[in-house]
XYZ file of C-alpha atoms in Angstrom:
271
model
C 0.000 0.000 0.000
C 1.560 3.635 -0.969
C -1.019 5.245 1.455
C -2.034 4.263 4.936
C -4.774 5.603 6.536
C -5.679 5.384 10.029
C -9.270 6.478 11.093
C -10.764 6.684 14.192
C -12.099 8.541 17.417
C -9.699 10.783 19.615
C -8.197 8.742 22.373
C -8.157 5.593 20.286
C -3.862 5.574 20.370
C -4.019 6.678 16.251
C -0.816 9.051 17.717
C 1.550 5.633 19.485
C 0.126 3.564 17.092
C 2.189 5.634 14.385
C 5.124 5.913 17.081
C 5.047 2.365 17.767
C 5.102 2.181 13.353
C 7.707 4.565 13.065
C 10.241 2.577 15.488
C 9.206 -0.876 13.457
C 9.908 0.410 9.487
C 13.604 2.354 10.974
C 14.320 -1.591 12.148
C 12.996 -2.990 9.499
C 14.089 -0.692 6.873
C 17.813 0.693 8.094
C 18.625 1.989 4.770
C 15.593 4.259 4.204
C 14.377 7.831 4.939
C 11.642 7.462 7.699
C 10.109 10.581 9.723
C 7.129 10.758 11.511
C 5.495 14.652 11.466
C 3.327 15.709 13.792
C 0.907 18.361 11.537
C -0.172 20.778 14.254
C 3.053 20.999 15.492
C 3.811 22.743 11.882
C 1.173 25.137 11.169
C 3.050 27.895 10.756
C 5.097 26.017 7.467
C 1.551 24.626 6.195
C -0.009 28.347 6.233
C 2.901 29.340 4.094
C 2.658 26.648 1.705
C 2.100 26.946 -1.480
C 3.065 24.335 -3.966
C 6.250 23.761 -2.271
C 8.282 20.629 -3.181
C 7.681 18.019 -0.989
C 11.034 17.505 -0.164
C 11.326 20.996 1.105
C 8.348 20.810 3.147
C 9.344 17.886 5.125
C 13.345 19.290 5.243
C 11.965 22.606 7.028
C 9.398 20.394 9.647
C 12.945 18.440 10.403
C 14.666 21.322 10.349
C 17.431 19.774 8.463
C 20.918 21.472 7.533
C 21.696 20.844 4.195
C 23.433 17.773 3.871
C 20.329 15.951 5.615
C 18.260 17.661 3.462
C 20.740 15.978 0.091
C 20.013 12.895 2.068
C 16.211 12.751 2.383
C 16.197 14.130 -1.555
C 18.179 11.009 -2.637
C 16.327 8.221 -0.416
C 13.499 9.588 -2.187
C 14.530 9.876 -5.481
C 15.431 6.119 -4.927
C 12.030 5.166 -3.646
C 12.917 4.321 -0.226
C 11.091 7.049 1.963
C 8.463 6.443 4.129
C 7.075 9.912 5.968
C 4.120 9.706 8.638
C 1.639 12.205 8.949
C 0.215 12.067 12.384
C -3.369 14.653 13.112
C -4.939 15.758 9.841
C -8.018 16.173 11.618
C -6.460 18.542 14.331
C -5.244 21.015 11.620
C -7.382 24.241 9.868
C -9.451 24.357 6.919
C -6.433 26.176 4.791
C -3.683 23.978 6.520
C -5.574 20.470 5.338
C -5.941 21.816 1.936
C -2.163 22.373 1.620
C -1.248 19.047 3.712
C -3.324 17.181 0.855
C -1.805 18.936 -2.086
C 1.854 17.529 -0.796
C 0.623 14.574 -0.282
C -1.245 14.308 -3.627
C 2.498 15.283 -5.050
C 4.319 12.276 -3.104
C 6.163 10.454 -5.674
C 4.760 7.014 -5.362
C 7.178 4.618 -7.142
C 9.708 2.018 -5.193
C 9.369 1.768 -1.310
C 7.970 5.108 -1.079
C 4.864 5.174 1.234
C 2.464 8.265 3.349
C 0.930 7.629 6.536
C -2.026 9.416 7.675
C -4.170 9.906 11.126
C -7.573 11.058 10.909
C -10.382 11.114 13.108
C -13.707 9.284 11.577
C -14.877 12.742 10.694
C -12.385 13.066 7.555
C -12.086 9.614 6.906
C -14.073 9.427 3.285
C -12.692 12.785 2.197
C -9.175 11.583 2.922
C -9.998 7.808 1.169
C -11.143 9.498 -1.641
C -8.452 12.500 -2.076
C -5.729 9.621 -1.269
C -7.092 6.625 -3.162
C -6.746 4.424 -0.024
C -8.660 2.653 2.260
C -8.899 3.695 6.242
C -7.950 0.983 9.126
C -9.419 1.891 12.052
C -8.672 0.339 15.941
C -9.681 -2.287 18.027
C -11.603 -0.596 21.089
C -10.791 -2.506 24.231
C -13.216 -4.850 25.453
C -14.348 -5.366 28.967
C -11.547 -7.893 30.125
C -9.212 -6.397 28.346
C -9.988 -2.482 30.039
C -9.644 -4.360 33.323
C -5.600 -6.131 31.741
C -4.744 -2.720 30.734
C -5.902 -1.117 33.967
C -4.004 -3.458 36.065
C -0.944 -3.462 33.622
C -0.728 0.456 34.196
C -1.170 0.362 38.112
C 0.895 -2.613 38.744
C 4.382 0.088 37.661
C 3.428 1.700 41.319
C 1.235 -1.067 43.178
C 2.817 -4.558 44.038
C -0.366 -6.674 44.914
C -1.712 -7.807 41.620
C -4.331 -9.502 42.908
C -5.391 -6.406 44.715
C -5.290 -4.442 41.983
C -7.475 -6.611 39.983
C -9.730 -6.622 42.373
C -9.771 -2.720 42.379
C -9.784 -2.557 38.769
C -12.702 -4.901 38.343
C -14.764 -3.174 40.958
C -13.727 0.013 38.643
C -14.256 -0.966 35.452
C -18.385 -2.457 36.849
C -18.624 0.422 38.560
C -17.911 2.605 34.982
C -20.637 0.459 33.514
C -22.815 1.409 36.022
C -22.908 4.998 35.389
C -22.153 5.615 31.620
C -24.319 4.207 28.936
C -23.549 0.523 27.437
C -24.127 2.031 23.833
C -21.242 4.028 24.169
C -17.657 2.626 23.780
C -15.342 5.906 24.707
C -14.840 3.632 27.670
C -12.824 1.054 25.429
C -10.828 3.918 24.141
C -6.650 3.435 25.573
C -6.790 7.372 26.355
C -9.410 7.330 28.622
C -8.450 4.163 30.931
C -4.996 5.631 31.136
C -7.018 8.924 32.274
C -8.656 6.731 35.285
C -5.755 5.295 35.885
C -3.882 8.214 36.731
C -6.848 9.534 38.741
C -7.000 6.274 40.897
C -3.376 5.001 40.783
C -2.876 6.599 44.131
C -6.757 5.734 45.783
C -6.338 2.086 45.960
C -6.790 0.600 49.598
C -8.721 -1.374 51.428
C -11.328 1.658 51.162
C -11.468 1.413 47.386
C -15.380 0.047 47.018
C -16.778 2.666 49.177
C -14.436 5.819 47.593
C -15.890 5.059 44.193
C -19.383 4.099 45.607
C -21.178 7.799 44.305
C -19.119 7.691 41.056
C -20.997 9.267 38.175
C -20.578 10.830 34.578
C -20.106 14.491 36.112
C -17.730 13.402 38.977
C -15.594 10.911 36.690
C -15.599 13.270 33.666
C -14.096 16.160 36.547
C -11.428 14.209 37.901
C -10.180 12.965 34.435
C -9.828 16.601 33.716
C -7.967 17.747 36.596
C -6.177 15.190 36.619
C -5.177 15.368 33.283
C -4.501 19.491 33.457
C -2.179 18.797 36.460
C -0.145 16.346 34.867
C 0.297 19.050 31.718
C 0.984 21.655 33.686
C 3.793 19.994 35.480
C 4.879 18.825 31.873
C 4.736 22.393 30.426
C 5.230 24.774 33.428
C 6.140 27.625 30.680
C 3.282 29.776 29.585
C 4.762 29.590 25.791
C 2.106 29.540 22.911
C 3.257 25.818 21.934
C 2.420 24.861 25.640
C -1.063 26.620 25.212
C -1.983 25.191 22.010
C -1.590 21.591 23.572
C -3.597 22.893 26.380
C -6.244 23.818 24.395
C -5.994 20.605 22.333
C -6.335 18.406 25.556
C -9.241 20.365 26.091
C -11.166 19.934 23.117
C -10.247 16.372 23.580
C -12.366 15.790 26.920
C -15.009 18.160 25.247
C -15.569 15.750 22.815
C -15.666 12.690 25.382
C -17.816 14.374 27.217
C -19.851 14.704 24.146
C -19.891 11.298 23.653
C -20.392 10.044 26.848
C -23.753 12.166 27.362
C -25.561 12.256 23.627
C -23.402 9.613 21.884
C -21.020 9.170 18.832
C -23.111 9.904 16.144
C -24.278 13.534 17.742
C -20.116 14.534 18.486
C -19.619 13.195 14.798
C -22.375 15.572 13.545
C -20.622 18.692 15.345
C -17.295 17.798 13.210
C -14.733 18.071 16.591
């Protein structure tokens, strides 16, 4: 496949899926040109594009000196680059239109292959300005929230069987209080946010601490939880630390979306 396109809801791990891609084709592949570009982290160069050589456009995202540049040029040239694209969907209007002209100008002959993340929102205008099909990702099932809870609290809790025992009381206790049509709850972002909020709750107390859980409460805690952890991350008030504020945000805004009216009504606003 020359294009790859992965579709599906925020939170769903499109973003260490690609990472976790990126570190398999530089193994596989030691002799090629493999970068993975994070769009919104480049708006500034997509604004100013305008029919800019491909080549170009990824050698200014890398900021690469000249020789690197010659490098990347010839790889390509020779059909062995591979460049992932990870966030379509979290870019402007303007700034998609430009992404997809460079990638509609991606030589496709040899090795050379694009990788795209999308949420589900974009996914047919992408498949049809791309000429590829979208993958999307397994959400987690029940047993499998409860592994990946336990897998994340046993790095500071000892007692696995405790843990599982918290995580299952947890994990029904979630199913209590948010609707069994939705499945945000399988998505990897948002048991690694109730993780974190738990991690350090778990005692012989647990049962009766999350006893008056609901939507509100969880949905709050996730959040501050979640802003805290950023903040200690990006203590400088910089407008790249803002802008990932603001996308974390939007993130939980659309969960919360979710959560309350569903997936088809949060697809229907576009987030």
């Amino acid at each position: 496949m020359n294009v790859v396109l992965i579709s599906d809801l925020a939170g769903s791990g499109k973003t260490n899926l690609l990472k976790k891609i990126t570190k398999i084709l530089t193994s596989k592949y030691p002799t090629h040109w493999i970068s993975l570009i994070s769009l919104k982290d480049h708006i500034e160069i997509l604004s100013a594009q305008v029919n800019e050589p491909f080549v170009d456009f990824v050698a200014k995202t890398l900021k690469l000196d000249a020789f690197s540049k010659e490098v990347l040029s010839q790889k390509y040239l020779q059909g062995k680059a591979k460049i992932l694209f990870d966030g379509f969907d979290e870019i402007s209007p303007s700034c998609k239109e430009n992404s997809l002209k460079l990638m509609k100008s991606f030589q496709f002959f040899g090795e050379n292959q694009i990788f795209v993340t999308t949420r589900t929102h974009l996914e047919h205008e992408l498949e049809k300005e791309l000429n590829a099909s979208s993958h999307s990702l397994k959400i987690l099932e029940d047993h499998e929230q409860v592994v990946f809870l336990v897998r994340l609290w046993s790095k500071s809790h000892s007692d696995k069987s405790f843990i599982e025992k918290s995580a299952n009381l947890l994990m029904n206790k979630i199913a209590e209080v948010i609707s069994t049509s939705s499945s945000v709850i399988g998505l990897p972002l948002i048991i690694m946010g109730l993780a974190e909020v738990f991690k350090d709750k778990i005692n012989d107390q647990f049962e009766a601490e999350i006893a008056n859980l609901d939507i509100i409460k969880i949905y709050k805690m996730i959040v501050e939880k979640s802003l805290e952890v950023l903040y200690a991350k990006f203590p400088e008030k910089t407008v790249e630390n803002q802008n990932k504020m603001m996308g974390l945000l939007q993130t939980h805004v659309f969960f919360s979306i979710v959560l309350v009216f569903g997936e088809d009504f949060a697809d229907d606003l576009r987030l």
